[in-house]
Structures are given as C-alpha cells and as structure tokens.
N, C-alpha and C. Protein backbone atom coordinates (compact mmCIF):
# COMPACT_ATOMS: atom_id res chain seq x y z
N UNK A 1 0.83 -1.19 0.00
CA UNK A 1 0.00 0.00 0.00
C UNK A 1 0.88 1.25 0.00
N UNK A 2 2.42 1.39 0.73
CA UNK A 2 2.56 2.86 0.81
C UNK A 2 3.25 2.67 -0.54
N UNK A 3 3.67 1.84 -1.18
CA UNK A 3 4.29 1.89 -2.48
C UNK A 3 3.38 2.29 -3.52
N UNK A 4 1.89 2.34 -3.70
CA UNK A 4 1.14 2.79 -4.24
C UNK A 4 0.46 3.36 -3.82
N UNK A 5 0.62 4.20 -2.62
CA UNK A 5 0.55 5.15 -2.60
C UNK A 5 1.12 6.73 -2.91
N UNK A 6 2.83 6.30 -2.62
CA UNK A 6 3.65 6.86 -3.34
C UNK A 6 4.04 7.17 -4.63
N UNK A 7 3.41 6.15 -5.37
CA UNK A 7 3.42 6.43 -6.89
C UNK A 7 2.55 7.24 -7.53
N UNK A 8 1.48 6.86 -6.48
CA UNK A 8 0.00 7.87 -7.05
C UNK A 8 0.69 9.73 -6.59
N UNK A 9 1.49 9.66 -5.42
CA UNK A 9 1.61 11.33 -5.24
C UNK A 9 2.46 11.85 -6.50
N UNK A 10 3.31 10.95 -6.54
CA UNK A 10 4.44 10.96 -7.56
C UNK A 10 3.65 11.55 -8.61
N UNK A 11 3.28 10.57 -9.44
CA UNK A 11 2.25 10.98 -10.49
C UNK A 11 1.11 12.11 -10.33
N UNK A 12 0.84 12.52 -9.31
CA UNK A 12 -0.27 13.36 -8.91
C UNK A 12 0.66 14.88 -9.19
N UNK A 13 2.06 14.60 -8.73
CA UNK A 13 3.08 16.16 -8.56
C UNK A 13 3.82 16.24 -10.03
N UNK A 14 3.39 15.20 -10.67
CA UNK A 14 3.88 14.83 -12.28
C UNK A 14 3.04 15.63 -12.93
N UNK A 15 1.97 15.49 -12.85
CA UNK A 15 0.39 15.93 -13.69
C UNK A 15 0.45 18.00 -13.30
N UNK A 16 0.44 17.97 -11.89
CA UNK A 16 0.93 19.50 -11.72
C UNK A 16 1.64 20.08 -12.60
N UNK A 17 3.28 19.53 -12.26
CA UNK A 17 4.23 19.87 -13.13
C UNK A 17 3.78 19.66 -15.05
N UNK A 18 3.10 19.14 -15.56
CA UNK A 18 2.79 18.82 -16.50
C UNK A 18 2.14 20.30 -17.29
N UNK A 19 0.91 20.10 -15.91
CA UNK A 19 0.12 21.45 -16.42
C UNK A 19 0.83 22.65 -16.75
N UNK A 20 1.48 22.95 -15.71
CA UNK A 20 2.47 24.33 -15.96
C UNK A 20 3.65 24.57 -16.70
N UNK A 21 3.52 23.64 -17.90
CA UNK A 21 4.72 23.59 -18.98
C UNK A 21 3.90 24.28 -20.10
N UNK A 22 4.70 25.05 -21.37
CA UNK A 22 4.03 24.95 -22.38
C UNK A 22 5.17 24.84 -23.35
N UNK A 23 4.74 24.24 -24.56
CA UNK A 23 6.12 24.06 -25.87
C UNK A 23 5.07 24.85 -26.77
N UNK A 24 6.06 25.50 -27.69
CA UNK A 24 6.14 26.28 -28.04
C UNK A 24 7.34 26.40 -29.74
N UNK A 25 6.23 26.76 -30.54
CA UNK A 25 7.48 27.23 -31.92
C UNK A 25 7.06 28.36 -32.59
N UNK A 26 7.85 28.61 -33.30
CA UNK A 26 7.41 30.10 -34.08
C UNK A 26 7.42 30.20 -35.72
N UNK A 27 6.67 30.18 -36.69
CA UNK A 27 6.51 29.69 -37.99
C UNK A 27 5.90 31.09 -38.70
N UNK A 28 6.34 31.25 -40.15
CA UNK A 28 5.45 31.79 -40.54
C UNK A 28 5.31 31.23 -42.32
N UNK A 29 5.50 29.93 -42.81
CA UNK A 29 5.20 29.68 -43.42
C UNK A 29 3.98 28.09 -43.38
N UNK A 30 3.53 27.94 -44.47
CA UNK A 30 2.73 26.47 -44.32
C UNK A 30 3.46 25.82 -44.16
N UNK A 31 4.15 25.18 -44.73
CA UNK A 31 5.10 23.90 -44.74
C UNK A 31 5.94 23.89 -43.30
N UNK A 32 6.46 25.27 -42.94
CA UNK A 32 6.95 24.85 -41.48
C UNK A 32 5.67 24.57 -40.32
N UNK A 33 3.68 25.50 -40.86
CA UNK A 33 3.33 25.11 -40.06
C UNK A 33 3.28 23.70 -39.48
N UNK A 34 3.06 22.75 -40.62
CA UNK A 34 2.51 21.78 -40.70
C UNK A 34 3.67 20.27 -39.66
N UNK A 35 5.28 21.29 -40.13
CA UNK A 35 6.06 20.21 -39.06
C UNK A 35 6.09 20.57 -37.84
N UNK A 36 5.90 22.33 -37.67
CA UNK A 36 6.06 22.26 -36.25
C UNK A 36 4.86 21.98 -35.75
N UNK A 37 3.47 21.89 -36.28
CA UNK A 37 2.80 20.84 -35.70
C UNK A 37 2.46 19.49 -35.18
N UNK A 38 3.85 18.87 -36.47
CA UNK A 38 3.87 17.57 -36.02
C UNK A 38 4.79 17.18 -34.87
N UNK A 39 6.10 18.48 -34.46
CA UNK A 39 6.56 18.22 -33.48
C UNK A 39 6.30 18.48 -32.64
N UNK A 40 5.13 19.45 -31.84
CA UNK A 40 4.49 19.52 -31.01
C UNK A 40 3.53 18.41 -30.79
N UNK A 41 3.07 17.92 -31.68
CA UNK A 41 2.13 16.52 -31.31
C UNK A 41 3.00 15.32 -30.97
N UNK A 42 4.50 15.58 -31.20
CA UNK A 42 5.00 14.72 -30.65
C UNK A 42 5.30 14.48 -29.76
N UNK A 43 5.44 15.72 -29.02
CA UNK A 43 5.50 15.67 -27.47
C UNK A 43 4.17 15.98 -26.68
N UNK A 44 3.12 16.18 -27.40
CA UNK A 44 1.78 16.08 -26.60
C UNK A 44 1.03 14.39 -26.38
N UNK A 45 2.04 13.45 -26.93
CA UNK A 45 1.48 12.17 -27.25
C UNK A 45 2.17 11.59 -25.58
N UNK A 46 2.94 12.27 -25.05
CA UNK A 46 3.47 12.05 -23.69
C UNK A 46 3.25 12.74 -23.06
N UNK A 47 3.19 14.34 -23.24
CA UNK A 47 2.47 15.07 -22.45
C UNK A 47 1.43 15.33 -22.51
N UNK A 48 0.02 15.37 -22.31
CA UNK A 48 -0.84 15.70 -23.29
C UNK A 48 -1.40 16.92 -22.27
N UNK A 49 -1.13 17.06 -20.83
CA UNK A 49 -1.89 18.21 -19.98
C UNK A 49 -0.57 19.12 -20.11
N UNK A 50 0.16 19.10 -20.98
CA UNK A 50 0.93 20.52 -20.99
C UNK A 50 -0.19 21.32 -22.08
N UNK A 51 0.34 22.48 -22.26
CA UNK A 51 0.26 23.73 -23.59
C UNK A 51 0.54 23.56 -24.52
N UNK A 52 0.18 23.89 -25.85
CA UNK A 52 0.88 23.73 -27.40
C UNK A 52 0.40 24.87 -28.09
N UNK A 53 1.47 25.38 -28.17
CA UNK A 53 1.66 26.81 -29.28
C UNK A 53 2.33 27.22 -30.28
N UNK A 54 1.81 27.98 -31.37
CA UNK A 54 2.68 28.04 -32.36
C UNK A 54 2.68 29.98 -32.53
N UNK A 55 3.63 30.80 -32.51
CA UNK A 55 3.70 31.85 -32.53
C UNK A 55 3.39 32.55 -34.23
N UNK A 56 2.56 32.91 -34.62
CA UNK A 56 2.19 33.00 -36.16
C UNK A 56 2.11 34.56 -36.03
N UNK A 57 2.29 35.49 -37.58
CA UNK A 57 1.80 36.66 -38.01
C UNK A 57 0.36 36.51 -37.65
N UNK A 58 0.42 37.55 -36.98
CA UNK A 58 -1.44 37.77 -37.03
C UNK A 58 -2.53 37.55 -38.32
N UNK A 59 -1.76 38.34 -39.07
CA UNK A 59 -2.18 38.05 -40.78
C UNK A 59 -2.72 36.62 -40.90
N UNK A 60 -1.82 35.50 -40.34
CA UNK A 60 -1.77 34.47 -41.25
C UNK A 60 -3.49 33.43 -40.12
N UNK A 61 -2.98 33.82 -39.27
CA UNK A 61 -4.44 33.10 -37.82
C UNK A 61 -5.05 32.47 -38.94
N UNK A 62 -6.51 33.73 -39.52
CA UNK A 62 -7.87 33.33 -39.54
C UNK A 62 -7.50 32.60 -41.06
N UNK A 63 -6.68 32.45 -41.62
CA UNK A 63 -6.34 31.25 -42.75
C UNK A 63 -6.12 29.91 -42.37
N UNK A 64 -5.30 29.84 -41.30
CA UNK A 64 -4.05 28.72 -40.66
C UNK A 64 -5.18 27.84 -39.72
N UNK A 65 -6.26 28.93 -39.04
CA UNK A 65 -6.79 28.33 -38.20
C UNK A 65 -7.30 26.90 -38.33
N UNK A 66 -7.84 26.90 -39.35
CA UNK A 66 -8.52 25.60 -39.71
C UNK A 66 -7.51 24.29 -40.05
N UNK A 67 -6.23 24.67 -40.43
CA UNK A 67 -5.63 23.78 -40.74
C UNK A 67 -4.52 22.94 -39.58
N UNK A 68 -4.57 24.21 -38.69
CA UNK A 68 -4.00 23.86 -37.13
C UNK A 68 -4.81 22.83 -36.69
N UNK A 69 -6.57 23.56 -36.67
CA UNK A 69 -7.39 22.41 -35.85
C UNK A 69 -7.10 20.70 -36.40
N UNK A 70 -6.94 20.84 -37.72
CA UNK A 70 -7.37 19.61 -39.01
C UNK A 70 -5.98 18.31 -38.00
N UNK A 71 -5.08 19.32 -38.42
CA UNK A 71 -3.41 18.95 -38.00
C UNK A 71 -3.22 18.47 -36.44
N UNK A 72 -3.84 19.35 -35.89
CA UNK A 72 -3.96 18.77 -34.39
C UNK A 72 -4.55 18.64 -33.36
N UNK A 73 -5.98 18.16 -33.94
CA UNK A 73 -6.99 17.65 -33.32
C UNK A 73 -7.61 18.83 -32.44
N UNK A 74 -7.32 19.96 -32.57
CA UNK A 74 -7.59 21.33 -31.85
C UNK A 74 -6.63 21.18 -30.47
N UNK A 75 -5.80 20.77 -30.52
CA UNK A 75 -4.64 20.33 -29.43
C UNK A 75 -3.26 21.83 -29.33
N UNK A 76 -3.24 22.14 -30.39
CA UNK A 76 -2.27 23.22 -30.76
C UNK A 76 -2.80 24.64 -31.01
N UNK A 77 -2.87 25.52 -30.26
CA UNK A 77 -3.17 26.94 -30.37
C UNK A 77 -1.93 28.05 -31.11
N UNK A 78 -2.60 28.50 -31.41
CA UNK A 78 -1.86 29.64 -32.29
C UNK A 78 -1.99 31.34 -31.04
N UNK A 79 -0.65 31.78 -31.61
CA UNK A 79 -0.31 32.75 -30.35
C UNK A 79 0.00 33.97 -31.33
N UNK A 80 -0.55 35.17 -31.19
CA UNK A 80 -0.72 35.96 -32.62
C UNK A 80 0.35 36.97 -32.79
N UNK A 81 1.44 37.28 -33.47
CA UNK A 81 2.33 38.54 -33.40
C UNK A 81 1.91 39.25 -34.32
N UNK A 82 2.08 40.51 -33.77
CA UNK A 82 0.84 41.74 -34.20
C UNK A 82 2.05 42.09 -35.41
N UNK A 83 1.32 43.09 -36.41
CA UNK A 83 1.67 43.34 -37.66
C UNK A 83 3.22 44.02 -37.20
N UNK A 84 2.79 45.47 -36.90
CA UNK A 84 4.03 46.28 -36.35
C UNK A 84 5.24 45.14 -35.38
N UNK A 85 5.41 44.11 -34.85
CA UNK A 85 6.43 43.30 -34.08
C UNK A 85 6.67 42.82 -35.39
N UNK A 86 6.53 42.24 -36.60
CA UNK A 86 6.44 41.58 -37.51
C UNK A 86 7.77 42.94 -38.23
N UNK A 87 7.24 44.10 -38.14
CA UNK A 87 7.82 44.55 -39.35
C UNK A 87 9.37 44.98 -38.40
N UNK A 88 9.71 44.64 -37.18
CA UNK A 88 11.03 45.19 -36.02
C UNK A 88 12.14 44.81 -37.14
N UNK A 89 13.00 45.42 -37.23
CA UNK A 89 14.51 44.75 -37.48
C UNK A 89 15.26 44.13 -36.71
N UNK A 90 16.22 43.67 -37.38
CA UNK A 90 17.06 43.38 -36.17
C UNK A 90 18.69 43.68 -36.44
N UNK A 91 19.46 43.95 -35.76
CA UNK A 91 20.63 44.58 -35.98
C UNK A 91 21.65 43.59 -37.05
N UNK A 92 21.60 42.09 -36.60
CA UNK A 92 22.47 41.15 -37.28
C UNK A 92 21.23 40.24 -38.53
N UNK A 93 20.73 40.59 -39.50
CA UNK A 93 19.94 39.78 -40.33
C UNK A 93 20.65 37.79 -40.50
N UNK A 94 20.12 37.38 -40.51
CA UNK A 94 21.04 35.95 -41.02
C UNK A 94 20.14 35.64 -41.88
N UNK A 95 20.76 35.72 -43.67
CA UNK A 95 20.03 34.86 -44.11
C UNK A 95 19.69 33.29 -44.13
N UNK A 96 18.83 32.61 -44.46
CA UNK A 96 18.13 31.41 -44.35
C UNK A 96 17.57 31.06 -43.28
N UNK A 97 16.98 32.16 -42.20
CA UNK A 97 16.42 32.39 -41.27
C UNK A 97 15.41 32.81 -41.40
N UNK A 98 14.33 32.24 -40.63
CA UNK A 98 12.68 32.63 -41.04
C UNK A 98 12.56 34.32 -39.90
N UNK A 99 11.96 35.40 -40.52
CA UNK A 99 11.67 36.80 -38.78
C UNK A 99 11.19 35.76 -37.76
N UNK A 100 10.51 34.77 -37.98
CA UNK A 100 9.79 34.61 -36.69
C UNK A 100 11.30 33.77 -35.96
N UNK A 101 12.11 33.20 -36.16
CA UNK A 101 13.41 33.04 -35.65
C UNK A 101 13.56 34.03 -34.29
N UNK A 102 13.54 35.39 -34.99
CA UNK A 102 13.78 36.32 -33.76
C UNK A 102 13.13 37.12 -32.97
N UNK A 103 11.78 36.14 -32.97
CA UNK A 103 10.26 36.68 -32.14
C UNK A 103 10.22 35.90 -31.36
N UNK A 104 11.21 34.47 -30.94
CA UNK A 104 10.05 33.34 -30.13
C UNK A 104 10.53 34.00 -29.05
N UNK A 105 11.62 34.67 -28.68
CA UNK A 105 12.01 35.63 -26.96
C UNK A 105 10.66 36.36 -26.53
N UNK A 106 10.17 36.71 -27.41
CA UNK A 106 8.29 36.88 -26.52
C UNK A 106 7.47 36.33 -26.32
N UNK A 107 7.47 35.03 -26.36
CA UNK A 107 6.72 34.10 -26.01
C UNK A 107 7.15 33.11 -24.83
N UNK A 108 7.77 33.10 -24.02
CA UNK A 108 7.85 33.44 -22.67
C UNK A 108 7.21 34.05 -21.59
N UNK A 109 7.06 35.36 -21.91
CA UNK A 109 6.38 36.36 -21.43
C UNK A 109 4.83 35.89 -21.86
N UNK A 110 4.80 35.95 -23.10
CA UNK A 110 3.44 35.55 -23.79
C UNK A 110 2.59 34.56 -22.52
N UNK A 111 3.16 33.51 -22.79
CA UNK A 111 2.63 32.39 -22.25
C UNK A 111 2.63 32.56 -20.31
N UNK A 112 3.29 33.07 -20.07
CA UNK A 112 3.27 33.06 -18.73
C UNK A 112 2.59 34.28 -18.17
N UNK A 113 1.70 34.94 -18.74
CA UNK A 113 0.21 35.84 -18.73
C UNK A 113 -1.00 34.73 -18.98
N UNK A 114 -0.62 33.54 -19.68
CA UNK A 114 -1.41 32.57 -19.91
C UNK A 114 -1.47 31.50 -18.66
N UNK A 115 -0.45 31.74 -18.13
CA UNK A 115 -0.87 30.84 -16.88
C UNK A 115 0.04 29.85 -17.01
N UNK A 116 1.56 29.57 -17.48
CA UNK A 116 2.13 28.61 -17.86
C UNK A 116 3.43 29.40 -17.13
N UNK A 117 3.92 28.34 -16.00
CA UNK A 117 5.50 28.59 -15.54
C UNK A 117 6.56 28.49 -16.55
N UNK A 118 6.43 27.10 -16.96
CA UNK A 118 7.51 26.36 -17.91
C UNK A 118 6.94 27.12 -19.51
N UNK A 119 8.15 27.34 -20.37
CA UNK A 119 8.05 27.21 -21.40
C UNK A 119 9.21 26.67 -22.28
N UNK A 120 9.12 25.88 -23.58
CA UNK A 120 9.70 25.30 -23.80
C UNK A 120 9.59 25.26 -25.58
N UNK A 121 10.68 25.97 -26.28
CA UNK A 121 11.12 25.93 -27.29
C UNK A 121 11.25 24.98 -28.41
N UNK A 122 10.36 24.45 -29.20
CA UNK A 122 10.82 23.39 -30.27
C UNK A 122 11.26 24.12 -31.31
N UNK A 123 11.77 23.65 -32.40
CA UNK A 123 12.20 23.99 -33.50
C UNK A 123 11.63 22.97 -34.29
N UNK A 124 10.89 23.17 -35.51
CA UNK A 124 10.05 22.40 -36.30
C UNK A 124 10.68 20.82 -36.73
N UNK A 125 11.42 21.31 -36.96
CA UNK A 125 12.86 19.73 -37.39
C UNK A 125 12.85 18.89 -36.37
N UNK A 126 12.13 18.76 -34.89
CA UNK A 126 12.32 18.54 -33.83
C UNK A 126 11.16 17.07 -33.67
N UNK A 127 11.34 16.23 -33.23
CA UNK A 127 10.43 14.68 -32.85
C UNK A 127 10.91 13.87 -32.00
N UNK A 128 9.79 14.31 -30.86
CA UNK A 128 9.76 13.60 -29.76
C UNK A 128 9.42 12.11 -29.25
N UNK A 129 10.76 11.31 -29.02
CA UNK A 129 10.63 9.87 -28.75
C UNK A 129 10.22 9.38 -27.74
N UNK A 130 10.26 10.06 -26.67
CA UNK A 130 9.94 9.43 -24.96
C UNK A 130 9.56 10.93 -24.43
N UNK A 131 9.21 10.72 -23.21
CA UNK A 131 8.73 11.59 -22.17
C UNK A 131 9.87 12.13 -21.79
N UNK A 132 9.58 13.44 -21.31
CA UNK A 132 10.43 14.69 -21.32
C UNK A 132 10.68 14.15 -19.73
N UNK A 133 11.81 14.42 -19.41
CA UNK A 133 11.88 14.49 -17.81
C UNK A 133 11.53 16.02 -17.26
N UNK A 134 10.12 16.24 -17.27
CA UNK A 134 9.87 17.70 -16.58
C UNK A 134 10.44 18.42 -15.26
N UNK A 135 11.06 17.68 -14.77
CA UNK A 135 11.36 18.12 -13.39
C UNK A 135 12.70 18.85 -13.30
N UNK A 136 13.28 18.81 -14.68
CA UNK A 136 14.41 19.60 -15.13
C UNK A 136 14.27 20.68 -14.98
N UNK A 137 12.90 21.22 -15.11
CA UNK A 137 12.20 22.76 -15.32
C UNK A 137 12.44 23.46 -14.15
N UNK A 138 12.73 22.87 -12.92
CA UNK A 138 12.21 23.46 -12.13
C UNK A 138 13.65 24.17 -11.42
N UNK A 139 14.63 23.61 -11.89
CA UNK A 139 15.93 23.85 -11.45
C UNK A 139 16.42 24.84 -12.73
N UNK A 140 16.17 25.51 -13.79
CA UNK A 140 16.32 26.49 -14.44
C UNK A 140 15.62 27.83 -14.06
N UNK A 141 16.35 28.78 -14.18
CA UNK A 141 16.50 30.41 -14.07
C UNK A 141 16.49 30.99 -14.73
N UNK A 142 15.67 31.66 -15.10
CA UNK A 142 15.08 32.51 -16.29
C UNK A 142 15.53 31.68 -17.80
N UNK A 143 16.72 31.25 -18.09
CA UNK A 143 16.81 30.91 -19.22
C UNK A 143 17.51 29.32 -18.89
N UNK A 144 17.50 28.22 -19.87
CA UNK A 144 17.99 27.31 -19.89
C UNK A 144 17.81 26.74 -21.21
N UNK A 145 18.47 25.80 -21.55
CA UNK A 145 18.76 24.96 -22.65
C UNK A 145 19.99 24.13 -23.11
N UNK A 146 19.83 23.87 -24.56
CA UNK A 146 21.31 24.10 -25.14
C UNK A 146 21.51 25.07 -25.56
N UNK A 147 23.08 25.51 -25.34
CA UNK A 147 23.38 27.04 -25.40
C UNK A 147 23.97 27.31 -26.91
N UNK A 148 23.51 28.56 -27.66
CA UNK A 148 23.75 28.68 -28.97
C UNK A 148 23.83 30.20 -28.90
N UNK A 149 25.25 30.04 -28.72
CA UNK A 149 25.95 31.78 -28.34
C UNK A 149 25.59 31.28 -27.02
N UNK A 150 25.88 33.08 -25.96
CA UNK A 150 25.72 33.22 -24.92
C UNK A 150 24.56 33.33 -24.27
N UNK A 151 23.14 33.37 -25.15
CA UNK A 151 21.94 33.82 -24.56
C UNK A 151 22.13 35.24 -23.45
N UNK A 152 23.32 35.59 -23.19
CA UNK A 152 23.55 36.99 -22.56
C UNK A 152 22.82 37.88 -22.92
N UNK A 153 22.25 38.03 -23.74
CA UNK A 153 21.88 39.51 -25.02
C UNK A 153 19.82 39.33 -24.40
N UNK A 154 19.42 37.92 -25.05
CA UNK A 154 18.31 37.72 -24.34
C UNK A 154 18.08 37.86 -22.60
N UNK A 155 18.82 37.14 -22.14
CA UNK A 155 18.43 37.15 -20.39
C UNK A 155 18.68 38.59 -20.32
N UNK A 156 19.69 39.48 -20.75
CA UNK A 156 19.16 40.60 -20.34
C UNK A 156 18.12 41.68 -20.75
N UNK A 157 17.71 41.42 -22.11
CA UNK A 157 16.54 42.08 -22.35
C UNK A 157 15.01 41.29 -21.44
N UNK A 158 15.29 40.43 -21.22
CA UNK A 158 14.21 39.49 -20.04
C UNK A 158 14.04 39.88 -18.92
N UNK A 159 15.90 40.37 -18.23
CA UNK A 159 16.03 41.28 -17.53
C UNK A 159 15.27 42.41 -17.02
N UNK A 160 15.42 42.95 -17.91
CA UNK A 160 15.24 44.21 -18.61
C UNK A 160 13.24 44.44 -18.49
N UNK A 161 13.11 43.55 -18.97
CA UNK A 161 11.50 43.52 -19.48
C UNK A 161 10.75 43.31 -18.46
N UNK A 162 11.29 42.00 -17.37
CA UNK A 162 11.07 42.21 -15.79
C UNK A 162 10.98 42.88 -15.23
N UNK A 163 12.17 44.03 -15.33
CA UNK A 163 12.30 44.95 -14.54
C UNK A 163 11.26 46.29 -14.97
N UNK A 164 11.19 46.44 -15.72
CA UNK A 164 9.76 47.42 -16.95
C UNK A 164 8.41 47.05 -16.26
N UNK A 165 8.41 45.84 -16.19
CA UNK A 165 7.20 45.52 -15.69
C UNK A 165 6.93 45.58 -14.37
N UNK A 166 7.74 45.58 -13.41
CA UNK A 166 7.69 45.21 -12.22
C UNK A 166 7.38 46.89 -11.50
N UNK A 167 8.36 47.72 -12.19
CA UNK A 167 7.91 49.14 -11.83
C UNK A 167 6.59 50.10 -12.60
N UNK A 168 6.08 49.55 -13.77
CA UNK A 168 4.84 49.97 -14.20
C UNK A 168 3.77 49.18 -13.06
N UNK A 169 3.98 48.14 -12.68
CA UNK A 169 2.82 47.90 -11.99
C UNK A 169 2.84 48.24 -10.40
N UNK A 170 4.14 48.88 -10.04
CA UNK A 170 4.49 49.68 -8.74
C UNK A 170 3.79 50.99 -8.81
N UNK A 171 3.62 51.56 -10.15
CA UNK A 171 3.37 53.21 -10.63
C UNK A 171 1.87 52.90 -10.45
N UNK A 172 1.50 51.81 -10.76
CA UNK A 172 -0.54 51.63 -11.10
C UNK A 172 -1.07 51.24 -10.20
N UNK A 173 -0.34 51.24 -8.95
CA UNK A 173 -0.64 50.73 -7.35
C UNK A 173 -1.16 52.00 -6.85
C-alpha cells in the first residue's frame, strides 16, 4: 500500500508539473506550419496536460486556423504577433532564417500571462521519442537549454522587461 501510494503522489506532482509547462514554436510559413505541428504533437502524445503553441503573423491566424485544428486535433493553439512586431529589425539579419526566428524571446512572457510557468522551445525539425523528464524545469532560471551563443543579449533584455514591468505595476498601485 505505501508503495502505491507513493506512486499515485508521484504521479499526482507529475500531472501538476505537467500542467504548468508549455512548448512552443514560431513559424510563418505552411510547410513549417505543418512540421512544427507535427513536433508539437509529438510531445503532446506524452504530455498531453501541458500547452501547445505556435507563434504566427497575425495576418496568417484566420487562414491557418482551420488547418492547425485539421493537424492537431484542436490540441495546438496559435499565439498571434501583431503586424508592427512583424515589421522590427534586427541589428544582425542571417540569411536562411525565417523573422519569426527572432520573435520566439516573446513568447515566454506571452505564455506566462497565460498561466504557464515552464516554457519550452521546439524547433520544427524537432520529434519527440519518450517523455520529457519535466522536473528539469524546475531547477532552471530565467533561461535554460542548449546554449547557442551566450543567450547573454536575451536574459538581459528578459532582464530588462522584468524589470519594466515590475515598476509599471508599482506606478498603477
């Protein structure tokens, strides 16, 4: 009995942790919608009480919508970047890089107005074989991953954006 009982809390603090994850990609063509849909369903086939989002041009929603639902069973939500974020530059261009490349740093923020602690980055090329060990999540600080560059430049505009926020809502008190 306490051995199954223990498994049930286990699993009970699993399902928590579950809820408060969300994955997440950023697309703005069909053909990438359609894989980073399939790699988000690949990890919703193990997770299925996490979040699933795909960061799209606003433009593209009320087209895409139907083909998101078709693609993933209405399992995958679309997260909208407004026209003007769409048209930002950015100081270093790389070609063979999609803009939405250098939009998914708001969706973090995005999602965690949504009610989601964890968020979690796929890249469309991406297919999930086994269950994520979630409990990794909980021991990361503002940023984690594999590292590609320093992520210095982001954590401090995160920084930064924290800190923006934290004193606008000190000023509206």
């Amino acid at each position: 009995i306490t051995a199954a009982l223990a498994k049930a809390s286990q699993q009970s603090r699993s399902s928590l942790l579950e809820h408060s994850v969300a994955f997440f990609g950023a697309v703005d063509s069909r053909p990438h919608l359609f894989l980073q849909i399939v790699a988000l369903q690949s990890v919703r086939r193990f997770h299925p009480g996490s979040g699933f989002f795909v960061l799209l041009p606003e433009a593209r929603i009320a087209s895409w919508r139907g083909l998101m639902n078709q693609w993933s069973d209405g399992h995958v939500n679309a997260l909208p970047l407004a026209a003007a974020s769409m048209r930002q530059h950015f100081v270093m261009p790389s070609p063979g890089y999609s803009a939405m490349t250098f939009h998914r740093h708001r969706v973090p923020q995005m999602l965690l107005k949504l009610g989601y602690q964890y968020s979690v980055n796929l890249d469309p090329d991406v297919l999930c074989s086994r269950p994520w060990d979630l409990r990794v999540l909980q021991r990361v600080a503002l940023l984690g991953g594999r590292p590609v560059g320093s992520s210095a430049r982001t954590a401090q505009w995160l920084q930064d954006e924290r800190h923006s926020d934290s004193s606008s809502d000190g000023a509206s008190a």
